PDB file of C-alpha atoms in Angstrom:
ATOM      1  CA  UNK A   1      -0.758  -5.205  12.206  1.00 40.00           C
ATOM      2  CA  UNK A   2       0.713  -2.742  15.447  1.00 39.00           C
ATOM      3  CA  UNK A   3       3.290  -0.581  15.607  1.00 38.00           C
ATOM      4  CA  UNK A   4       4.518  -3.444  17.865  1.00 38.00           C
ATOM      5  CA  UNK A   5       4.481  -6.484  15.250  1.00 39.00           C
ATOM      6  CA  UNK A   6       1.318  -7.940  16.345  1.00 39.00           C
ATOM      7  CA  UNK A   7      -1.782  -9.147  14.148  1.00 39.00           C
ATOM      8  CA  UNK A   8      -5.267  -7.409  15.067  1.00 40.00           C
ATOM      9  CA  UNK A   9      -5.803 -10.399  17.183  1.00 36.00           C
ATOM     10  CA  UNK A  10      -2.742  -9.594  19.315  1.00 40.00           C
ATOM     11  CA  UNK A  11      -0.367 -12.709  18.049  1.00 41.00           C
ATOM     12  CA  UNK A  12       3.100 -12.181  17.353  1.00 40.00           C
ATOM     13  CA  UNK A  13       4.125 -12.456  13.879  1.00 38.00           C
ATOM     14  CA  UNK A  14       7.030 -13.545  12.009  1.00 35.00           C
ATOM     15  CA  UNK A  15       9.332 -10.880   9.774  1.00 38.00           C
ATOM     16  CA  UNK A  16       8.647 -12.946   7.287  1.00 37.00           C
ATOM     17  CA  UNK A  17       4.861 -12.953   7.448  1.00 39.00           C
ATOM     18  CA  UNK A  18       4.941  -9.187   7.609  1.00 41.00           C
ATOM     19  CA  UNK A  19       7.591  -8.994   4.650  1.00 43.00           C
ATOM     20  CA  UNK A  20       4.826 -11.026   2.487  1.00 42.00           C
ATOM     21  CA  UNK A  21       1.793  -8.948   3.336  1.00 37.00           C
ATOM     22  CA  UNK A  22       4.210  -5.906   2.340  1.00 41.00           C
ATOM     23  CA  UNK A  23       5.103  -7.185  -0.934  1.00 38.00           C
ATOM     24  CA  UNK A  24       1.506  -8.340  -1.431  1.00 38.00           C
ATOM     25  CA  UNK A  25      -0.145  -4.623  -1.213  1.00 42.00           C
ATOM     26  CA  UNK A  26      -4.121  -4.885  -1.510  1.00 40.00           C
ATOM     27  CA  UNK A  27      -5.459  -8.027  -0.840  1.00 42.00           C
ATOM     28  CA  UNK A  28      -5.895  -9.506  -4.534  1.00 39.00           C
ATOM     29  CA  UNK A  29      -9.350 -11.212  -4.096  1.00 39.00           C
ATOM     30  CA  UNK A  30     -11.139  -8.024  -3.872  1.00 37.00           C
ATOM     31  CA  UNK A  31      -9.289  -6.479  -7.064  1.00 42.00           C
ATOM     32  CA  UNK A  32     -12.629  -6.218  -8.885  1.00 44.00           C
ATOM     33  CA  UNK A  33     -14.326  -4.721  -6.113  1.00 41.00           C
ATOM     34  CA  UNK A  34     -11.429  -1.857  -6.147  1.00 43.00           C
ATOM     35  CA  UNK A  35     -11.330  -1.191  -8.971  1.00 43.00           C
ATOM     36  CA  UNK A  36     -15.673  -0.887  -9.033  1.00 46.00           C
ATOM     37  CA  UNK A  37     -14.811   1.067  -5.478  1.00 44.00           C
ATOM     38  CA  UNK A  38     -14.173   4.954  -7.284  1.00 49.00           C
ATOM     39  CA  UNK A  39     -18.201   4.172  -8.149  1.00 53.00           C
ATOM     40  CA  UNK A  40     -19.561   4.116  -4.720  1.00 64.00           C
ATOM     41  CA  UNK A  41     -21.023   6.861  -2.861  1.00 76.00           C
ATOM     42  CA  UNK A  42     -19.950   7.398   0.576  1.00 89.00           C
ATOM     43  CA  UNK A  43     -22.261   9.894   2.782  1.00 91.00           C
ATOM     44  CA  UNK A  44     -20.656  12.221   5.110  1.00 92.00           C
ATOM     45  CA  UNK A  45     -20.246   9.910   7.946  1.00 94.00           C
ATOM     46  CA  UNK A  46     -18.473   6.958   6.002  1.00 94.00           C
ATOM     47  CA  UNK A  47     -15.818  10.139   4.879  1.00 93.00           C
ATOM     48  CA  UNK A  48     -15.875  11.219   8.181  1.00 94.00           C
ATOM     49  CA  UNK A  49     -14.836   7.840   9.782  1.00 95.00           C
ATOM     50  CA  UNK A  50     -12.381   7.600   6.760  1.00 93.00           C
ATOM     51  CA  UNK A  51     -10.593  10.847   7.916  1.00 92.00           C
ATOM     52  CA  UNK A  52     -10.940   9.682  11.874  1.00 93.00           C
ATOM     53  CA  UNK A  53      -9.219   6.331  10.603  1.00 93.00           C
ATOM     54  CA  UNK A  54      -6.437   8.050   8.241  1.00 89.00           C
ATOM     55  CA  UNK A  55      -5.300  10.517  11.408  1.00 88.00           C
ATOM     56  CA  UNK A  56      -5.058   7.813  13.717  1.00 90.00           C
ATOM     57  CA  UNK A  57      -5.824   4.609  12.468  1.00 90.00           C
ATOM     58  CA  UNK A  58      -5.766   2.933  16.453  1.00 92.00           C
ATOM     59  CA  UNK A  59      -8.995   4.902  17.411  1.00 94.00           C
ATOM     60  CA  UNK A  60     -11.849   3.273  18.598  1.00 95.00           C
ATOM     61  CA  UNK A  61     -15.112   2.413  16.810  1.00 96.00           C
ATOM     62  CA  UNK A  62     -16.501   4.305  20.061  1.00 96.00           C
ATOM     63  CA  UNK A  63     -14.574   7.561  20.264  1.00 97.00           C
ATOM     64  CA  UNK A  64     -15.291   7.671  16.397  1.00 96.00           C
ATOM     65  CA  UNK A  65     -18.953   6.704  16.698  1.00 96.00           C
ATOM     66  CA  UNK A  66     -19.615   9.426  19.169  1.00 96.00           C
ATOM     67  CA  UNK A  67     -17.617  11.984  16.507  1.00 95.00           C
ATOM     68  CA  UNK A  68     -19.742  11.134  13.671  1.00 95.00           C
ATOM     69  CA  UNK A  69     -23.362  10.365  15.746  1.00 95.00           C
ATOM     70  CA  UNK A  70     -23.584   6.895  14.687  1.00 96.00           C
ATOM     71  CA  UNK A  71     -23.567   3.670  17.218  1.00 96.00           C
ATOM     72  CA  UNK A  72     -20.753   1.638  17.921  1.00 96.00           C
ATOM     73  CA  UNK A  73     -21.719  -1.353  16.135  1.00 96.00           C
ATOM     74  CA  UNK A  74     -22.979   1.006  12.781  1.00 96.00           C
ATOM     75  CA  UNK A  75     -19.154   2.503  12.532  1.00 96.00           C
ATOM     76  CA  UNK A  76     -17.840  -1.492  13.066  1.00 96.00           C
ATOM     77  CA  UNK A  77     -19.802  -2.340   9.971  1.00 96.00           C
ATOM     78  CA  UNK A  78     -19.048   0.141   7.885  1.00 95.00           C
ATOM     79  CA  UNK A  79     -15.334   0.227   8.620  1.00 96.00           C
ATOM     80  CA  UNK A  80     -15.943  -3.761   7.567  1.00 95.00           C
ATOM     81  CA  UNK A  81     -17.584  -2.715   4.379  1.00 94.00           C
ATOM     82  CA  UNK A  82     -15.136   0.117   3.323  1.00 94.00           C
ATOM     83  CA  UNK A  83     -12.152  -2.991   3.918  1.00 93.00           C
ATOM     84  CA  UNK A  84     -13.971  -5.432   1.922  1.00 93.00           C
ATOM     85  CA  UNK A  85     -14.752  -3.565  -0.926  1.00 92.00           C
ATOM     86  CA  UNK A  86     -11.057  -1.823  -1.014  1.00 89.00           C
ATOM     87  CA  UNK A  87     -12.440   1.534  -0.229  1.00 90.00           C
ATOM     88  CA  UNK A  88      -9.391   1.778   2.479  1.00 90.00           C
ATOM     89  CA  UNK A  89      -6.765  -0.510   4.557  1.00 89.00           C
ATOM     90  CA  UNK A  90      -6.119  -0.087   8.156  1.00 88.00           C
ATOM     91  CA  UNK A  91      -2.251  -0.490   8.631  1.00 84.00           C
ATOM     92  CA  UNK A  92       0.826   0.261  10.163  1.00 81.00           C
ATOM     93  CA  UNK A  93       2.679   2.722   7.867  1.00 78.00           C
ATOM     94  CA  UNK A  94       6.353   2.309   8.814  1.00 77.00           C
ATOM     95  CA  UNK A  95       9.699   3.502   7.896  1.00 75.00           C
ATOM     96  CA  UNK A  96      11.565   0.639   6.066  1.00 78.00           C
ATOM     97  CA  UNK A  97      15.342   1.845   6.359  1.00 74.00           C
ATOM     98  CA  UNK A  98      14.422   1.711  10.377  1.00 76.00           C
ATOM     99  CA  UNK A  99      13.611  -1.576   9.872  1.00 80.00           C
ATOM    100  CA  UNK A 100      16.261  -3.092   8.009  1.00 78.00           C
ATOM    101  CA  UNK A 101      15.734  -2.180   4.710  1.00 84.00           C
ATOM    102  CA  UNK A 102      18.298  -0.477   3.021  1.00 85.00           C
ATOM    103  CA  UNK A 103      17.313   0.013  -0.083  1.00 92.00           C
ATOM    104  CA  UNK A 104      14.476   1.471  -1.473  1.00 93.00           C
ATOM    105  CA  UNK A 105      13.759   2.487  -5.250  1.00 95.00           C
ATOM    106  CA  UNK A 106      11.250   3.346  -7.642  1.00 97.00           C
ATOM    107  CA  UNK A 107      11.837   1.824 -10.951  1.00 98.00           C
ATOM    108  CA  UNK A 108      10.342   3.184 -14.040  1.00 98.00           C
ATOM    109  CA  UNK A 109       9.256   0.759 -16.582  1.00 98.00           C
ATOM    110  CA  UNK A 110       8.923   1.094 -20.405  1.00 98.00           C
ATOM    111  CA  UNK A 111       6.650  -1.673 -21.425  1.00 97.00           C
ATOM    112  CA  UNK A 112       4.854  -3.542 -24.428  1.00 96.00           C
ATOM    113  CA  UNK A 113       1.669  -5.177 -24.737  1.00 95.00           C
ATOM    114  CA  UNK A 114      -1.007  -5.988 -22.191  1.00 95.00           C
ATOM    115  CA  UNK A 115      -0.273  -3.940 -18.954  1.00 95.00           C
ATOM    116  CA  UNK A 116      -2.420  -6.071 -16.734  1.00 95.00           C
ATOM    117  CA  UNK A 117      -0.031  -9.584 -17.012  1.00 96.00           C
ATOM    118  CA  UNK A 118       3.149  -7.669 -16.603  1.00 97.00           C
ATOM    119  CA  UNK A 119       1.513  -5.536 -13.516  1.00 97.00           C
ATOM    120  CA  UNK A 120       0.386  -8.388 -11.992  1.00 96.00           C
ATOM    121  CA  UNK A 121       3.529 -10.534 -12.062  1.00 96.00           C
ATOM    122  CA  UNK A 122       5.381  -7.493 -10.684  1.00 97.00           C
ATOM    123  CA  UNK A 123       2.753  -7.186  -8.096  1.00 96.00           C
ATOM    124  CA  UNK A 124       3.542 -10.986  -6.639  1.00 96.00           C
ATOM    125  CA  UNK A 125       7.393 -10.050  -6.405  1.00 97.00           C
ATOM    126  CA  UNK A 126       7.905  -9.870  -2.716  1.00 94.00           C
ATOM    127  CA  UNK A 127      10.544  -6.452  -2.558  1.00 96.00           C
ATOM    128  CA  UNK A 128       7.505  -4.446  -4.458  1.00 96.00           C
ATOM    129  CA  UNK A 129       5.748  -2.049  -2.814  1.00 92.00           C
ATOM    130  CA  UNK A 130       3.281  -0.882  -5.256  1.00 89.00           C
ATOM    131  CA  UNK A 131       2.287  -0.425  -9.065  1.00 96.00           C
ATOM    132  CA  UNK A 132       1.175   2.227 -11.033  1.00 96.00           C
ATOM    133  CA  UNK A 133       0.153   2.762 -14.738  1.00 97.00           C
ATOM    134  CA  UNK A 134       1.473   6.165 -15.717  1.00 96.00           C
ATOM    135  CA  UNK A 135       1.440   8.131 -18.779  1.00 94.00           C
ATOM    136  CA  UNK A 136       4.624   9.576 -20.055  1.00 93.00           C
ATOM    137  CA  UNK A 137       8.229   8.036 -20.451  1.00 95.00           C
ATOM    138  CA  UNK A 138       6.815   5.281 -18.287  1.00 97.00           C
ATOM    139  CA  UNK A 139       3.859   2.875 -18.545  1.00 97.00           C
ATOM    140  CA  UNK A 140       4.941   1.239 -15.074  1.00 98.00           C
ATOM    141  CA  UNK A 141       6.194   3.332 -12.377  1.00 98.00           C
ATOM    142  CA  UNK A 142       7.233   0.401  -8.995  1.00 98.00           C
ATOM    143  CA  UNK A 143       8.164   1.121  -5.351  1.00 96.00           C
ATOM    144  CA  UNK A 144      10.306  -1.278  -3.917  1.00 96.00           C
ATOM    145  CA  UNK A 145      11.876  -2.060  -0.636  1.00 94.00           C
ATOM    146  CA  UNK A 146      15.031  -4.107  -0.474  1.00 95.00           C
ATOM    147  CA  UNK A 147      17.312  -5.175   2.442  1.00 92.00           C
ATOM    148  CA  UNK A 148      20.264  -3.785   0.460  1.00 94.00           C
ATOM    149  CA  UNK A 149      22.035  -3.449  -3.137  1.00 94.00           C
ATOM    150  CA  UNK A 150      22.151  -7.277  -3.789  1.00 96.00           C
ATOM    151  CA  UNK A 151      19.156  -7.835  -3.118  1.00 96.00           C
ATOM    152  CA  UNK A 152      17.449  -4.675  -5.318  1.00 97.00           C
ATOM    153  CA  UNK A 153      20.085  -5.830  -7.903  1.00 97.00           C
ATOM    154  CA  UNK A 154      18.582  -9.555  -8.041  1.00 97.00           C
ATOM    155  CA  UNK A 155      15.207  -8.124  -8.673  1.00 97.00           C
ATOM    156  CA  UNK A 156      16.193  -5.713 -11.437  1.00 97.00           C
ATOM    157  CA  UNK A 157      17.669  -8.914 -12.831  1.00 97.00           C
ATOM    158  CA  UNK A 158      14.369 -10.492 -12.768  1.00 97.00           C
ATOM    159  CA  UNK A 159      12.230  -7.560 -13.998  1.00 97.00           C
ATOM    160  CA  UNK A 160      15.065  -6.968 -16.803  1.00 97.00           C
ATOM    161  CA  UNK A 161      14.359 -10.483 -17.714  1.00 96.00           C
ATOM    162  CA  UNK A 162      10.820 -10.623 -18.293  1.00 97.00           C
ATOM    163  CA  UNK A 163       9.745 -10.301 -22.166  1.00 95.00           C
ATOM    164  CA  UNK A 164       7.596  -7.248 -22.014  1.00 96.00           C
ATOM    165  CA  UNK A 165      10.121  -4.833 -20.171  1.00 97.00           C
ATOM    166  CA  UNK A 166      11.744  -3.605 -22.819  1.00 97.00           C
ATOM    167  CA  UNK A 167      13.805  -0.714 -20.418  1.00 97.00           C
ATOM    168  CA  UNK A 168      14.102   0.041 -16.911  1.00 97.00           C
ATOM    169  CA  UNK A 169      15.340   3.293 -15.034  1.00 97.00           C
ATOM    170  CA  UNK A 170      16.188   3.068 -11.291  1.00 97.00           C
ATOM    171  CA  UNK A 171      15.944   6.288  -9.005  1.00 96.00           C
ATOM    172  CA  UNK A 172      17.196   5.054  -6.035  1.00 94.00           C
ATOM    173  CA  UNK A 173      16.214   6.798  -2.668  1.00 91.00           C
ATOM    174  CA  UNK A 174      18.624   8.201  -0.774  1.00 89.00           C
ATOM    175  CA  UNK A 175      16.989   9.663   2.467  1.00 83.00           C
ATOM    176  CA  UNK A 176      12.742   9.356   3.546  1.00 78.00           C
ATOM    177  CA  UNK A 177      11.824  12.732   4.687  1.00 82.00           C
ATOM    178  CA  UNK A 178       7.730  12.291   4.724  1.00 78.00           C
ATOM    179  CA  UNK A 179       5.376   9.713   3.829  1.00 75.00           C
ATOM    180  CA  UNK A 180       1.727  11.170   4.487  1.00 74.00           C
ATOM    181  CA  UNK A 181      -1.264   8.869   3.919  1.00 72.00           C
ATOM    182  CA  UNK A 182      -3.928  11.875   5.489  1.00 70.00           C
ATOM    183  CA  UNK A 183      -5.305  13.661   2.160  1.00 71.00           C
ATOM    184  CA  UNK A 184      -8.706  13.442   3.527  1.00 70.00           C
ATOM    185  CA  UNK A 185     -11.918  12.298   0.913  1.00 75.00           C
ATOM    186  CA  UNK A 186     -12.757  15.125  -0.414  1.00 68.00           C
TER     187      UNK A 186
END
């Protein structure tokens, strides 16, 4: 997806059909290959086409190839493989209150039972943004992004309602100063 709502093939798309990829985070048929991904062993080129990628994600396989001494093609496969194997995503990182989205929130979730059922259900709720299993007060910490109170208070309704929540904090966010996405590979 551009900066200018258009799919890597250059159609238009739908708010609606962005909205869903947002709410979907990583694409869920390669779940066991991310989480198998922390395992693999990148070389010094795949990290430095990583970093090329997390500066300016629009570059081209050719400026990048030249940058890391590898061909054209060999940086267009291996920017395939890190996708496929949920090593990285190549997207447009946006500000959501610029976009209509007036309310954003993390919710912290004290849980019982199985993690993985309740994560996953939250995962397919279309205002969510991410999930993470912490340790402390929370076992579920969620991002979400809501087009205003109603709409974050019908999904707190929904979360509230499910059997393993047992309680829910909300910190809402008030103002987005930075969002950085650059922390290199180390």
């Amino acid at each position: 997806m551009t900066e200018h709502g258009e799919s890597a093939r250059g159609e238009a798309e739908s708010p609606s059909a962005e909205r869903g990829r947002r709410g979907a985070g990583w694409d869920r048929g390669h779940a066991d290959a991310r989480l198998r991904s922390h395992d693999l062993q990148l070389d010094e080129r795949s990290k430095a086409i990583i970093e090329a990628l997390q500066h300016d994600g629009r570059r081209s396989y050719a400026d990048i190839a030249k940058e890391v001494g590898l061909s054209e093609a060999a940086v267009r496969q291996r920017v395939a493989k890190l996708v496929e194997n949920g090593t990285m995503q190549i997207v447009a990182v946006t500000n959501p209150m610029q976009l209509g989205f007036q309310r954003q929130a993390m919710l912290g979730l004290q849980v019982t039972g199985d993690l993985a059922p309740l994560a996953d259900e939250i995962c397919g709720m279309e205002q969510v943004d991410y999930v993470v299993a912490a340790a402390g007060t929370y076992d579920l910490l969620v991002e979400v992004v809501c087009e205003d109170d109603e709409e974050l208070l019908a999904l707190l309704g929904r979360i509230r309602t499910l059997p393993q929540v047992l309680r829910t904090e909300v910190m809402t966010y008030l103002k987005l100063w930075d969002q950085r996405y650059n922390w290199g590979t180390r």
